[in-house]
């Protein structure tokens, strides 16, 4: 075979390049691995919830106490409660929380799934509380025959009930508790 030396040379070159590639790959990966090793151990994600101390003097609802050079675990998604039990409203004009899941209830230009049950005409069939009169009022306090555009997108104001913990400490007292606490001193009137 006339080209035998050439074949040997080509084979040797191929083998050499494979070796160089393998060495470069191992060396390179070791180096970048080494570079990442220090921050990787230092930035093991921190559980934001575990670190957050309610009433710790500082409100940090965004990072929840996780230092800026550390990565925080995103808190687990809250579970929607589907109990059909209404929660007490903290004040009369609070939009009540939704005591049922709303997954897949479409509200768009053509249909409003919420009004299927919460409209006046169907409320009895579905045993749902009908939306109150305010939902039929326009901004000039005129009553409309159908749901007001201002109240069309229900989830703008109403949220589902979840088991999410309070993000920041909060000392809110509703008016009944305030009155109850003030009642004894002024009891003689
Ligand atoms: C299949 C019927 C149905 C649909 C659709 C529906 N609901 Fe309800 N909703 C109910 C019923 C029944 C109740 C009463 C409590 C219960 O049984 O869950 C209720 C309760 C509520 C309450 C509590 C009212 C209060 O006084 O505390 C709110 C707020 C509410 N729904 C909002 C919505 C919103 C917003 C949507 C659309 C995203 C929606 N609902 C879709 C049937 C429905
Ligand atoms: C702009 C905010 C807003 C929007 C949008 C809105 N609501 Fe309300 N909703 C309220 C407020 C505030 C209350 C409590 C005071 C009141 O009745 O006006 C309320 C009360 C309710 C109640 C209780 C009624 C009662 O008599 O106890 C139901 C049920 C309800 N809303 C359903 C809905 C549904 C369904 C939609 C969508 C079609 C909707 N809301 C859109 C603010 C809103």
PDB file of C-alpha atoms and ligand atoms in Angstrom:
ATOM      1  CA  UNK A   1       0.000   0.000   0.000  1.00  0.00           C
ATOM      2  CA  UNK A   2       1.522   3.198  -1.182  1.00  0.00           C
ATOM      3  CA  UNK A   3      -0.044   5.468   1.381  1.00  0.00           C
ATOM      4  CA  UNK A   4       0.597   3.405   4.498  1.00  0.00           C
ATOM      5  CA  UNK A   5       2.838   6.011   6.193  1.00  0.00           C
ATOM      6  CA  UNK A   6       0.233   8.649   5.496  1.00  0.00           C
ATOM      7  CA  UNK A   7      -2.492   6.511   7.094  1.00  0.00           C
ATOM      8  CA  UNK A   8      -0.319   6.002  10.161  1.00  0.00           C
ATOM      9  CA  UNK A   9       0.336   9.730  10.433  1.00  0.00           C
ATOM     10  CA  UNK A  10      -3.333  10.575  10.065  1.00  0.00           C
ATOM     11  CA  UNK A  11      -4.240   7.995  12.713  1.00  0.00           C
ATOM     12  CA  UNK A  12      -1.599   9.346  15.083  1.00  0.00           C
ATOM     13  CA  UNK A  13      -2.790  12.919  14.572  1.00  0.00           C
ATOM     14  CA  UNK A  14      -6.375  11.836  15.193  1.00  0.00           C
ATOM     15  CA  UNK A  15      -5.383   9.989  18.379  1.00  0.00           C
ATOM     16  CA  UNK A  16      -3.361  12.949  19.555  1.00  0.00           C
ATOM     17  CA  UNK A  17      -6.204  15.379  19.000  1.00  0.00           C
ATOM     18  CA  UNK A  18      -8.592  13.070  20.876  1.00  0.00           C
ATOM     19  CA  UNK A  19      -6.134  12.979  23.770  1.00  0.00           C
ATOM     20  CA  UNK A  20      -5.675  16.749  23.719  1.00  0.00           C
ATOM     21  CA  UNK A  21      -9.441  17.244  23.585  1.00  0.00           C
ATOM     22  CA  UNK A  22      -9.981  14.861  26.492  1.00  0.00           C
ATOM     23  CA  UNK A  23      -7.238  16.489  28.531  1.00  0.00           C
ATOM     24  CA  UNK A  24      -8.579  19.955  27.784  1.00  0.00           C
ATOM     25  CA  UNK A  25     -12.076  18.903  28.664  1.00  0.00           C
ATOM     26  CA  UNK A  26     -11.009  17.399  31.985  1.00  0.00           C
ATOM     27  CA  UNK A  27      -8.668  20.246  32.810  1.00  0.00           C
ATOM     28  CA  UNK A  28     -11.211  22.861  31.778  1.00  0.00           C
ATOM     29  CA  UNK A  29     -14.065  21.280  33.661  1.00  0.00           C
ATOM     30  CA  UNK A  30     -11.914  20.898  36.759  1.00  0.00           C
ATOM     31  CA  UNK A  31     -10.936  24.529  36.592  1.00  0.00           C
ATOM     32  CA  UNK A  32     -14.433  25.884  36.150  1.00  0.00           C
ATOM     33  CA  UNK A  33     -15.626  23.418  38.784  1.00  0.00           C
ATOM     34  CA  UNK A  34     -12.988  24.805  41.095  1.00  0.00           C
ATOM     35  CA  UNK A  35     -14.112  28.347  40.357  1.00  0.00           C
ATOM     36  CA  UNK A  36     -17.711  27.534  41.189  1.00  0.00           C
ATOM     37  CA  UNK A  37     -16.927  25.354  44.178  1.00  0.00           C
ATOM     38  CA  UNK A  38     -16.393  28.182  46.650  1.00  0.00           C
ATOM     39  CA  UNK A  39     -19.529  30.216  45.862  1.00  0.00           C
ATOM     40  CA  UNK A  40     -21.553  27.011  45.448  1.00  0.00           C
ATOM     41  CA  UNK A  41     -20.942  25.941  49.025  1.00  0.00           C
ATOM     42  CA  UNK A  42     -21.355  29.521  50.243  1.00  0.00           C
ATOM     43  CA  UNK A  43     -24.655  30.136  48.436  1.00  0.00           C
ATOM     44  CA  UNK A  44     -26.600  27.055  49.378  1.00  0.00           C
ATOM     45  CA  UNK A  45     -30.110  28.466  49.075  1.00  0.00           C
ATOM     46  CA  UNK A  46     -31.363  29.803  52.367  1.00  0.00           C
ATOM     47  CA  UNK A  47     -34.870  29.041  53.483  1.00  0.00           C
ATOM     48  CA  UNK A  48     -36.402  32.500  53.523  1.00  0.00           C
ATOM     49  CA  UNK A  49     -39.204  31.475  55.841  1.00  0.00           C
ATOM     50  CA  UNK A  50     -36.911  29.936  58.418  1.00  0.00           C
ATOM     51  CA  UNK A  51     -34.872  33.118  58.623  1.00  0.00           C
ATOM     52  CA  UNK A  52     -37.734  35.582  58.785  1.00  0.00           C
ATOM     53  CA  UNK A  53     -38.418  36.642  62.361  1.00  0.00           C
ATOM     54  CA  UNK A  54     -41.779  38.368  62.751  1.00  0.00           C
ATOM     55  CA  UNK A  55     -41.452  41.575  64.700  1.00  0.00           C
ATOM     56  CA  UNK A  56     -37.673  41.520  64.272  1.00  0.00           C
ATOM     57  CA  UNK A  57     -37.706  45.303  64.018  1.00  0.00           C
ATOM     58  CA  UNK A  58     -37.132  45.451  60.280  1.00  0.00           C
ATOM     59  CA  UNK A  59     -39.663  44.848  57.545  1.00  0.00           C
ATOM     60  CA  UNK A  60     -38.072  42.944  54.679  1.00  0.00           C
ATOM     61  CA  UNK A  61     -40.929  41.390  52.777  1.00  0.00           C
ATOM     62  CA  UNK A  62     -38.945  40.970  49.565  1.00  0.00           C
ATOM     63  CA  UNK A  63     -35.769  39.176  50.710  1.00  0.00           C
ATOM     64  CA  UNK A  64     -37.159  38.082  54.059  1.00  0.00           C
ATOM     65  CA  UNK A  65     -33.867  38.380  55.856  1.00  0.00           C
ATOM     66  CA  UNK A  66     -31.774  36.510  53.285  1.00  0.00           C
ATOM     67  CA  UNK A  67     -28.457  38.385  52.833  1.00  0.00           C
ATOM     68  CA  UNK A  68     -28.047  39.973  49.367  1.00  0.00           C
ATOM     69  CA  UNK A  69     -25.076  37.730  48.489  1.00  0.00           C
ATOM     70  CA  UNK A  70     -27.114  34.583  49.217  1.00  0.00           C
ATOM     71  CA  UNK A  71     -29.836  32.988  47.197  1.00  0.00           C
ATOM     72  CA  UNK A  72     -33.087  32.411  49.002  1.00  0.00           C
ATOM     73  CA  UNK A  73     -35.391  29.458  48.488  1.00  0.00           C
ATOM     74  CA  UNK A  74     -38.623  30.774  47.053  1.00  0.00           C
ATOM     75  CA  UNK A  75     -41.293  30.125  49.668  1.00  0.00           C
ATOM     76  CA  UNK A  76     -43.537  27.190  48.756  1.00  0.00           C
ATOM     77  CA  UNK A  77     -46.680  28.195  46.886  1.00  0.00           C
ATOM     78  CA  UNK A  78     -49.653  28.642  49.139  1.00  0.00           C
ATOM     79  CA  UNK A  79     -52.399  26.033  49.024  1.00  0.00           C
ATOM     80  CA  UNK A  80     -55.828  27.335  48.070  1.00  0.00           C
ATOM     81  CA  UNK A  81     -58.421  26.446  50.673  1.00  0.00           C
ATOM     82  CA  UNK A  82     -61.671  25.121  49.292  1.00  0.00           C
ATOM     83  CA  UNK A  83     -63.643  24.923  52.510  1.00  0.00           C
ATOM     84  CA  UNK A  84     -66.814  26.888  51.618  1.00  0.00           C
ATOM     85  CA  UNK A  85     -66.322  28.643  54.957  1.00  0.00           C
ATOM     86  CA  UNK A  86     -66.463  32.427  54.738  1.00  0.00           C
ATOM     87  CA  UNK A  87     -63.829  34.352  56.614  1.00  0.00           C
ATOM     88  CA  UNK A  88     -64.781  37.290  58.744  1.00  0.00           C
ATOM     89  CA  UNK A  89     -64.284  40.679  57.083  1.00  0.00           C
ATOM     90  CA  UNK A  90     -61.954  43.025  58.943  1.00  0.00           C
ATOM     91  CA  UNK A  91     -64.022  46.080  57.962  1.00  0.00           C
ATOM     92  CA  UNK A  92     -67.344  46.522  56.177  1.00  0.00           C
ATOM     93  CA  UNK A  93     -65.940  47.570  52.792  1.00  0.00           C
ATOM     94  CA  UNK A  94     -63.393  44.747  52.592  1.00  0.00           C
ATOM     95  CA  UNK A  95     -64.013  42.597  49.510  1.00  0.00           C
ATOM     96  CA  UNK A  96     -64.760  39.203  51.088  1.00  0.00           C
ATOM     97  CA  UNK A  97     -62.214  36.462  50.370  1.00  0.00           C
ATOM     98  CA  UNK A  98     -63.375  33.687  48.057  1.00  0.00           C
ATOM     99  CA  UNK A  99     -64.125  30.511  50.041  1.00  0.00           C
ATOM    100  CA  UNK A 100     -63.818  28.195  47.025  1.00  0.00           C
ATOM    101  CA  UNK A 101     -61.239  27.493  44.306  1.00  0.00           C
ATOM    102  CA  UNK A 102     -61.571  29.505  41.096  1.00  0.00           C
ATOM    103  CA  UNK A 103     -59.299  27.378  38.883  1.00  0.00           C
ATOM    104  CA  UNK A 104     -60.503  27.501  35.297  1.00  0.00           C
ATOM    105  CA  UNK A 105     -63.231  30.093  35.930  1.00  0.00           C
ATOM    106  CA  UNK A 106     -62.883  32.287  32.886  1.00  0.00           C
ATOM    107  CA  UNK A 107     -63.583  36.004  32.989  1.00  0.00           C
ATOM    108  CA  UNK A 108     -63.109  37.705  29.638  1.00  0.00           C
ATOM    109  CA  UNK A 109     -64.840  39.894  27.067  1.00  0.00           C
ATOM    110  CA  UNK A 110     -67.445  37.271  26.196  1.00  0.00           C
ATOM    111  CA  UNK A 111     -68.217  35.535  29.442  1.00  0.00           C
ATOM    112  CA  UNK A 112     -67.949  35.953  33.174  1.00  0.00           C
ATOM    113  CA  UNK A 113     -68.002  32.595  34.911  1.00  0.00           C
ATOM    114  CA  UNK A 114     -68.318  34.158  38.348  1.00  0.00           C
ATOM    115  CA  UNK A 115     -71.578  35.849  37.399  1.00  0.00           C
ATOM    116  CA  UNK A 116     -73.026  32.484  36.375  1.00  0.00           C
ATOM    117  CA  UNK A 117     -73.438  31.791  40.081  1.00  0.00           C
ATOM    118  CA  UNK A 118     -73.154  35.229  41.648  1.00  0.00           C
ATOM    119  CA  UNK A 119     -75.544  37.081  39.339  1.00  0.00           C
ATOM    120  CA  UNK A 120     -78.928  37.891  40.861  1.00  0.00           C
ATOM    121  CA  UNK A 121     -80.885  35.536  38.633  1.00  0.00           C
ATOM    122  CA  UNK A 122     -78.809  32.394  39.239  1.00  0.00           C
ATOM    123  CA  UNK A 123     -77.753  32.920  42.824  1.00  0.00           C
ATOM    124  CA  UNK A 124     -80.617  30.847  44.213  1.00  0.00           C
ATOM    125  CA  UNK A 125     -79.940  27.922  41.872  1.00  0.00           C
ATOM    126  CA  UNK A 126     -76.286  27.741  42.929  1.00  0.00           C
ATOM    127  CA  UNK A 127     -76.876  28.832  46.550  1.00  0.00           C
ATOM    128  CA  UNK A 128     -74.246  31.527  46.039  1.00  0.00           C
ATOM    129  CA  UNK A 129     -74.452  34.960  47.682  1.00  0.00           C
ATOM    130  CA  UNK A 130     -75.394  37.404  44.903  1.00  0.00           C
ATOM    131  CA  UNK A 131     -72.994  40.282  44.324  1.00  0.00           C
ATOM    132  CA  UNK A 132     -74.120  43.304  46.321  1.00  0.00           C
ATOM    133  CA  UNK A 133     -75.738  46.418  44.824  1.00  0.00           C
ATOM    134  CA  UNK A 134     -72.387  48.195  44.697  1.00  0.00           C
ATOM    135  CA  UNK A 135     -71.453  45.822  41.874  1.00  0.00           C
ATOM    136  CA  UNK A 136     -74.207  47.296  39.704  1.00  0.00           C
ATOM    137  CA  UNK A 137     -73.325  50.936  40.346  1.00  0.00           C
ATOM    138  CA  UNK A 138     -71.374  53.067  37.922  1.00  0.00           C
ATOM    139  CA  UNK A 139     -69.011  55.777  39.119  1.00  0.00           C
ATOM    140  CA  UNK A 140     -71.865  58.292  39.328  1.00  0.00           C
ATOM    141  CA  UNK A 141     -73.719  55.934  41.699  1.00  0.00           C
ATOM    142  CA  UNK A 142     -76.326  55.130  39.031  1.00  0.00           C
ATOM    143  CA  UNK A 143     -77.616  51.557  39.106  1.00  0.00           C
ATOM    144  CA  UNK A 144     -77.079  49.539  35.954  1.00  0.00           C
ATOM    145  CA  UNK A 145     -79.061  46.515  34.839  1.00  0.00           C
ATOM    146  CA  UNK A 146     -75.974  44.363  34.508  1.00  0.00           C
ATOM    147  CA  UNK A 147     -72.699  44.128  36.411  1.00  0.00           C
ATOM    148  CA  UNK A 148     -70.814  47.426  36.343  1.00  0.00           C
ATOM    149  CA  UNK A 149     -67.668  47.500  34.228  1.00  0.00           C
ATOM    150  CA  UNK A 150     -65.902  48.684  37.367  1.00  0.00           C
ATOM    151  CA  UNK A 151     -66.722  45.376  39.065  1.00  0.00           C
ATOM    152  CA  UNK A 152     -66.415  43.063  36.072  1.00  0.00           C
ATOM    153  CA  UNK A 153     -62.976  41.592  36.818  1.00  0.00           C
ATOM    154  CA  UNK A 154     -63.720  40.008  40.164  1.00  0.00           C
ATOM    155  CA  UNK A 155     -60.200  38.919  41.061  1.00  0.00           C
ATOM    156  CA  UNK A 156     -59.079  42.532  40.888  1.00  0.00           C
ATOM    157  CA  UNK A 157     -60.526  42.814  44.392  1.00  0.00           C
ATOM    158  CA  UNK A 158     -61.470  39.318  45.589  1.00  0.00           C
ATOM    159  CA  UNK A 159     -58.774  36.754  46.346  1.00  0.00           C
ATOM    160  CA  UNK A 160     -59.028  33.082  47.125  1.00  0.00           C
ATOM    161  CA  UNK A 161     -58.359  31.954  50.670  1.00  0.00           C
ATOM    162  CA  UNK A 162     -54.959  30.306  51.105  1.00  0.00           C
ATOM    163  CA  UNK A 163     -52.853  28.897  53.916  1.00  0.00           C
ATOM    164  CA  UNK A 164     -50.117  31.495  53.226  1.00  0.00           C
ATOM    165  CA  UNK A 165     -48.483  32.758  56.431  1.00  0.00           C
ATOM    166  CA  UNK A 166     -48.505  36.484  57.209  1.00  0.00           C
ATOM    167  CA  UNK A 167     -45.558  38.038  55.375  1.00  0.00           C
ATOM    168  CA  UNK A 168     -44.908  40.839  57.814  1.00  0.00           C
ATOM    169  CA  UNK A 169     -45.915  41.265  61.432  1.00  0.00           C
ATOM    170  CA  UNK A 170     -49.167  43.167  61.704  1.00  0.00           C
ATOM    171  CA  UNK A 171     -50.991  44.550  64.688  1.00  0.00           C
ATOM    172  CA  UNK A 172     -54.322  45.313  62.994  1.00  0.00           C
ATOM    173  CA  UNK A 173     -57.331  45.343  65.331  1.00  0.00           C
ATOM    174  CA  UNK A 174     -60.817  45.570  63.918  1.00  0.00           C
ATOM    175  CA  UNK A 175     -63.233  48.161  65.287  1.00  0.00           C
ATOM    176  CA  UNK A 176     -65.059  45.617  67.471  1.00  0.00           C
ATOM    177  CA  UNK A 177     -61.859  44.728  69.330  1.00  0.00           C
ATOM    178  CA  UNK A 178     -61.024  48.411  69.713  1.00  0.00           C
ATOM    179  CA  UNK A 179     -64.496  49.153  71.118  1.00  0.00           C
ATOM    180  CA  UNK A 180     -64.359  46.106  73.385  1.00  0.00           C
ATOM    181  CA  UNK A 181     -60.975  47.195  74.737  1.00  0.00           C
ATOM    182  CA  UNK A 182     -62.236  50.740  75.367  1.00  0.00           C
ATOM    183  CA  UNK A 183     -65.583  49.772  76.838  1.00  0.00           C
ATOM    184  CA  UNK A 184     -64.677  49.233  80.544  1.00  0.00           C
ATOM    185  CA  UNK A 185     -63.233  52.733  81.299  1.00  0.00           C
ATOM    186  CA  UNK A 186     -66.112  54.569  79.619  1.00  0.00           C
ATOM    187  CA  UNK A 187     -68.729  52.125  80.885  1.00  0.00           C
ATOM    188  CA  UNK A 188     -70.683  54.626  82.985  1.00  0.00           C
ATOM    189  CA  UNK A 189     -72.152  56.720  80.137  1.00  0.00           C
TER     190      UNK A 189
HETATM  191  C1  LIG B   1     -70.414  27.202  40.574  1.00  0.00           C
HETATM  192  C2  LIG B   1     -70.878  28.401  41.196  1.00  0.00           C
HETATM  193  C3  LIG B   1     -69.878  29.474  41.561  1.00  0.00           C
HETATM  194  C4  LIG B   1     -68.986  30.093  40.734  1.00  0.00           C
HETATM  195  C5  LIG B   1     -68.726  29.846  39.252  1.00  0.00           C
HETATM  196  C6  LIG B   1     -68.298  31.060  41.552  1.00  0.00           C
HETATM  197  N1  LIG B   1     -68.771  31.027  42.837  1.00  0.00           N
HETATM  198 FE1  LIG B   1     -68.226  32.230  44.358  1.00  0.00          FE
HETATM  199  N2  LIG B   1     -69.457  31.256  45.630  1.00  0.00           N
HETATM  200  C7  LIG B   1     -70.301  30.220  45.279  1.00  0.00           C
HETATM  201  C8  LIG B   1     -70.988  29.731  46.461  1.00  0.00           C
HETATM  202  C9  LIG B   1     -72.005  28.596  46.495  1.00  0.00           C
HETATM  203  C10 LIG B   1     -70.529  30.528  47.553  1.00  0.00           C
HETATM  204  C11 LIG B   1     -70.942  30.425  49.019  1.00  0.00           C
HETATM  205  C12 LIG B   1     -69.877  29.772  49.837  1.00  0.00           C
HETATM  206  C13 LIG B   1     -69.576  28.410  49.344  1.00  0.00           C
HETATM  207  O1  LIG B   1     -70.461  27.553  49.356  1.00  0.00           O
HETATM  208  O2  LIG B   1     -68.435  28.208  48.854  1.00  0.00           O
HETATM  209  C14 LIG B   1     -69.572  31.461  46.985  1.00  0.00           C
HETATM  210  C15 LIG B   1     -68.926  32.407  47.729  1.00  0.00           C
HETATM  211  C16 LIG B   1     -68.161  33.420  47.174  1.00  0.00           C
HETATM  212  C17 LIG B   1     -67.641  34.564  47.907  1.00  0.00           C
HETATM  213  C18 LIG B   1     -67.815  34.859  49.396  1.00  0.00           C
HETATM  214  C19 LIG B   1     -68.917  35.884  49.613  1.00  0.00           C
HETATM  215  C20 LIG B   1     -69.009  36.292  51.071  1.00  0.00           C
HETATM  216  O3  LIG B   1     -69.972  36.986  51.384  1.00  0.00           O
HETATM  217  O4  LIG B   1     -68.144  35.933  51.871  1.00  0.00           O
HETATM  218  C21 LIG B   1     -66.938  35.322  47.024  1.00  0.00           C
HETATM  219  C22 LIG B   1     -66.208  36.621  47.296  1.00  0.00           C
HETATM  220  C23 LIG B   1     -67.011  34.651  45.745  1.00  0.00           C
HETATM  221  N3  LIG B   1     -67.741  33.511  45.866  1.00  0.00           N
HETATM  222  C24 LIG B   1     -66.401  35.115  44.598  1.00  0.00           C
HETATM  223  C25 LIG B   1     -66.373  34.427  43.401  1.00  0.00           C
HETATM  224  C26 LIG B   1     -65.572  34.802  42.263  1.00  0.00           C
HETATM  225  C27 LIG B   1     -64.665  36.021  42.211  1.00  0.00           C
HETATM  226  C28 LIG B   1     -65.797  33.887  41.282  1.00  0.00           C
HETATM  227  C29 LIG B   1     -65.175  33.796  39.896  1.00  0.00           C
HETATM  228  C30 LIG B   1     -63.721  33.796  39.859  1.00  0.00           C
HETATM  229  C31 LIG B   1     -66.765  32.923  41.799  1.00  0.00           C
HETATM  230  N4  LIG B   1     -67.056  33.275  43.083  1.00  0.00           N
HETATM  231  C32 LIG B   1     -67.292  31.895  41.074  1.00  0.00           C
HETATM  232  C33 LIG B   1     -70.496  29.718  44.001  1.00  0.00           C
HETATM  233  C34 LIG B   1     -69.747  30.066  42.889  1.00  0.00           C
HETATM  234  C1  LIG B   2     -63.510  47.098  42.641  1.00  0.00           C
HETATM  235  C2  LIG B   2     -63.467  45.990  43.582  1.00  0.00           C
HETATM  236  C3  LIG B   2     -64.431  44.813  43.363  1.00  0.00           C
HETATM  237  C4  LIG B   2     -64.649  44.093  42.222  1.00  0.00           C
HETATM  238  C5  LIG B   2     -63.996  44.257  40.867  1.00  0.00           C
HETATM  239  C6  LIG B   2     -65.613  43.075  42.574  1.00  0.00           C
HETATM  240  N1  LIG B   2     -65.965  43.198  43.893  1.00  0.00           N
HETATM  241 FE1  LIG B   2     -67.211  41.971  44.915  1.00  0.00          FE
HETATM  242  N2  LIG B   2     -67.058  43.173  46.554  1.00  0.00           N
HETATM  243  C7  LIG B   2     -66.224  44.256  46.661  1.00  0.00           C
HETATM  244  C8  LIG B   2     -66.415  44.894  47.962  1.00  0.00           C
HETATM  245  C9  LIG B   2     -65.674  46.127  48.453  1.00  0.00           C
HETATM  246  C10 LIG B   2     -67.400  44.141  48.632  1.00  0.00           C
HETATM  247  C11 LIG B   2     -67.960  44.383  50.034  1.00  0.00           C
HETATM  248  C12 LIG B   2     -68.789  45.631  50.093  1.00  0.00           C
HETATM  249  C13 LIG B   2     -69.821  45.620  49.052  1.00  0.00           C
HETATM  250  O1  LIG B   2     -70.700  44.758  49.082  1.00  0.00           O
HETATM  251  O2  LIG B   2     -69.737  46.465  48.158  1.00  0.00           O
HETATM  252  C14 LIG B   2     -67.789  43.060  47.717  1.00  0.00           C
HETATM  253  C15 LIG B   2     -68.723  42.090  48.015  1.00  0.00           C
HETATM  254  C16 LIG B   2     -68.948  40.957  47.226  1.00  0.00           C
HETATM  255  C17 LIG B   2     -69.774  39.843  47.604  1.00  0.00           C
HETATM  256  C18 LIG B   2     -70.558  39.705  48.905  1.00  0.00           C
HETATM  257  C19 LIG B   2     -71.874  40.373  48.715  1.00  0.00           C
HETATM  258  C20 LIG B   2     -72.665  40.431  49.983  1.00  0.00           C
HETATM  259  O3  LIG B   2     -73.791  40.934  49.910  1.00  0.00           O
HETATM  260  O4  LIG B   2     -72.170  40.022  51.025  1.00  0.00           O
HETATM  261  C21 LIG B   2     -69.741  38.943  46.585  1.00  0.00           C
HETATM  262  C22 LIG B   2     -70.435  37.611  46.508  1.00  0.00           C
HETATM  263  C23 LIG B   2     -68.893  39.507  45.547  1.00  0.00           C
HETATM  264  N3  LIG B   2     -68.434  40.731  45.971  1.00  0.00           N
HETATM  265  C24 LIG B   2     -68.626  38.908  44.344  1.00  0.00           C
HETATM  266  C25 LIG B   2     -67.981  39.538  43.286  1.00  0.00           C
HETATM  267  C26 LIG B   2     -67.939  39.018  41.948  1.00  0.00           C
HETATM  268  C27 LIG B   2     -68.527  37.692  41.497  1.00  0.00           C
HETATM  269  C28 LIG B   2     -67.274  39.945  41.196  1.00  0.00           C
HETATM  270  C29 LIG B   2     -66.996  39.904  39.692  1.00  0.00           C
HETATM  271  C30 LIG B   2     -68.168  39.880  38.852  1.00  0.00           C
HETATM  272  C31 LIG B   2     -66.871  41.024  42.064  1.00  0.00           C
HETATM  273  N4  LIG B   2     -67.356  40.752  43.323  1.00  0.00           N
HETATM  274  C32 LIG B   2     -66.118  42.137  41.696  1.00  0.00           C
HETATM  275  C33 LIG B   2     -65.344  44.707  45.716  1.00  0.00           C
HETATM  276  C34 LIG B   2     -65.273  44.252  44.407  1.00  0.00           C
END
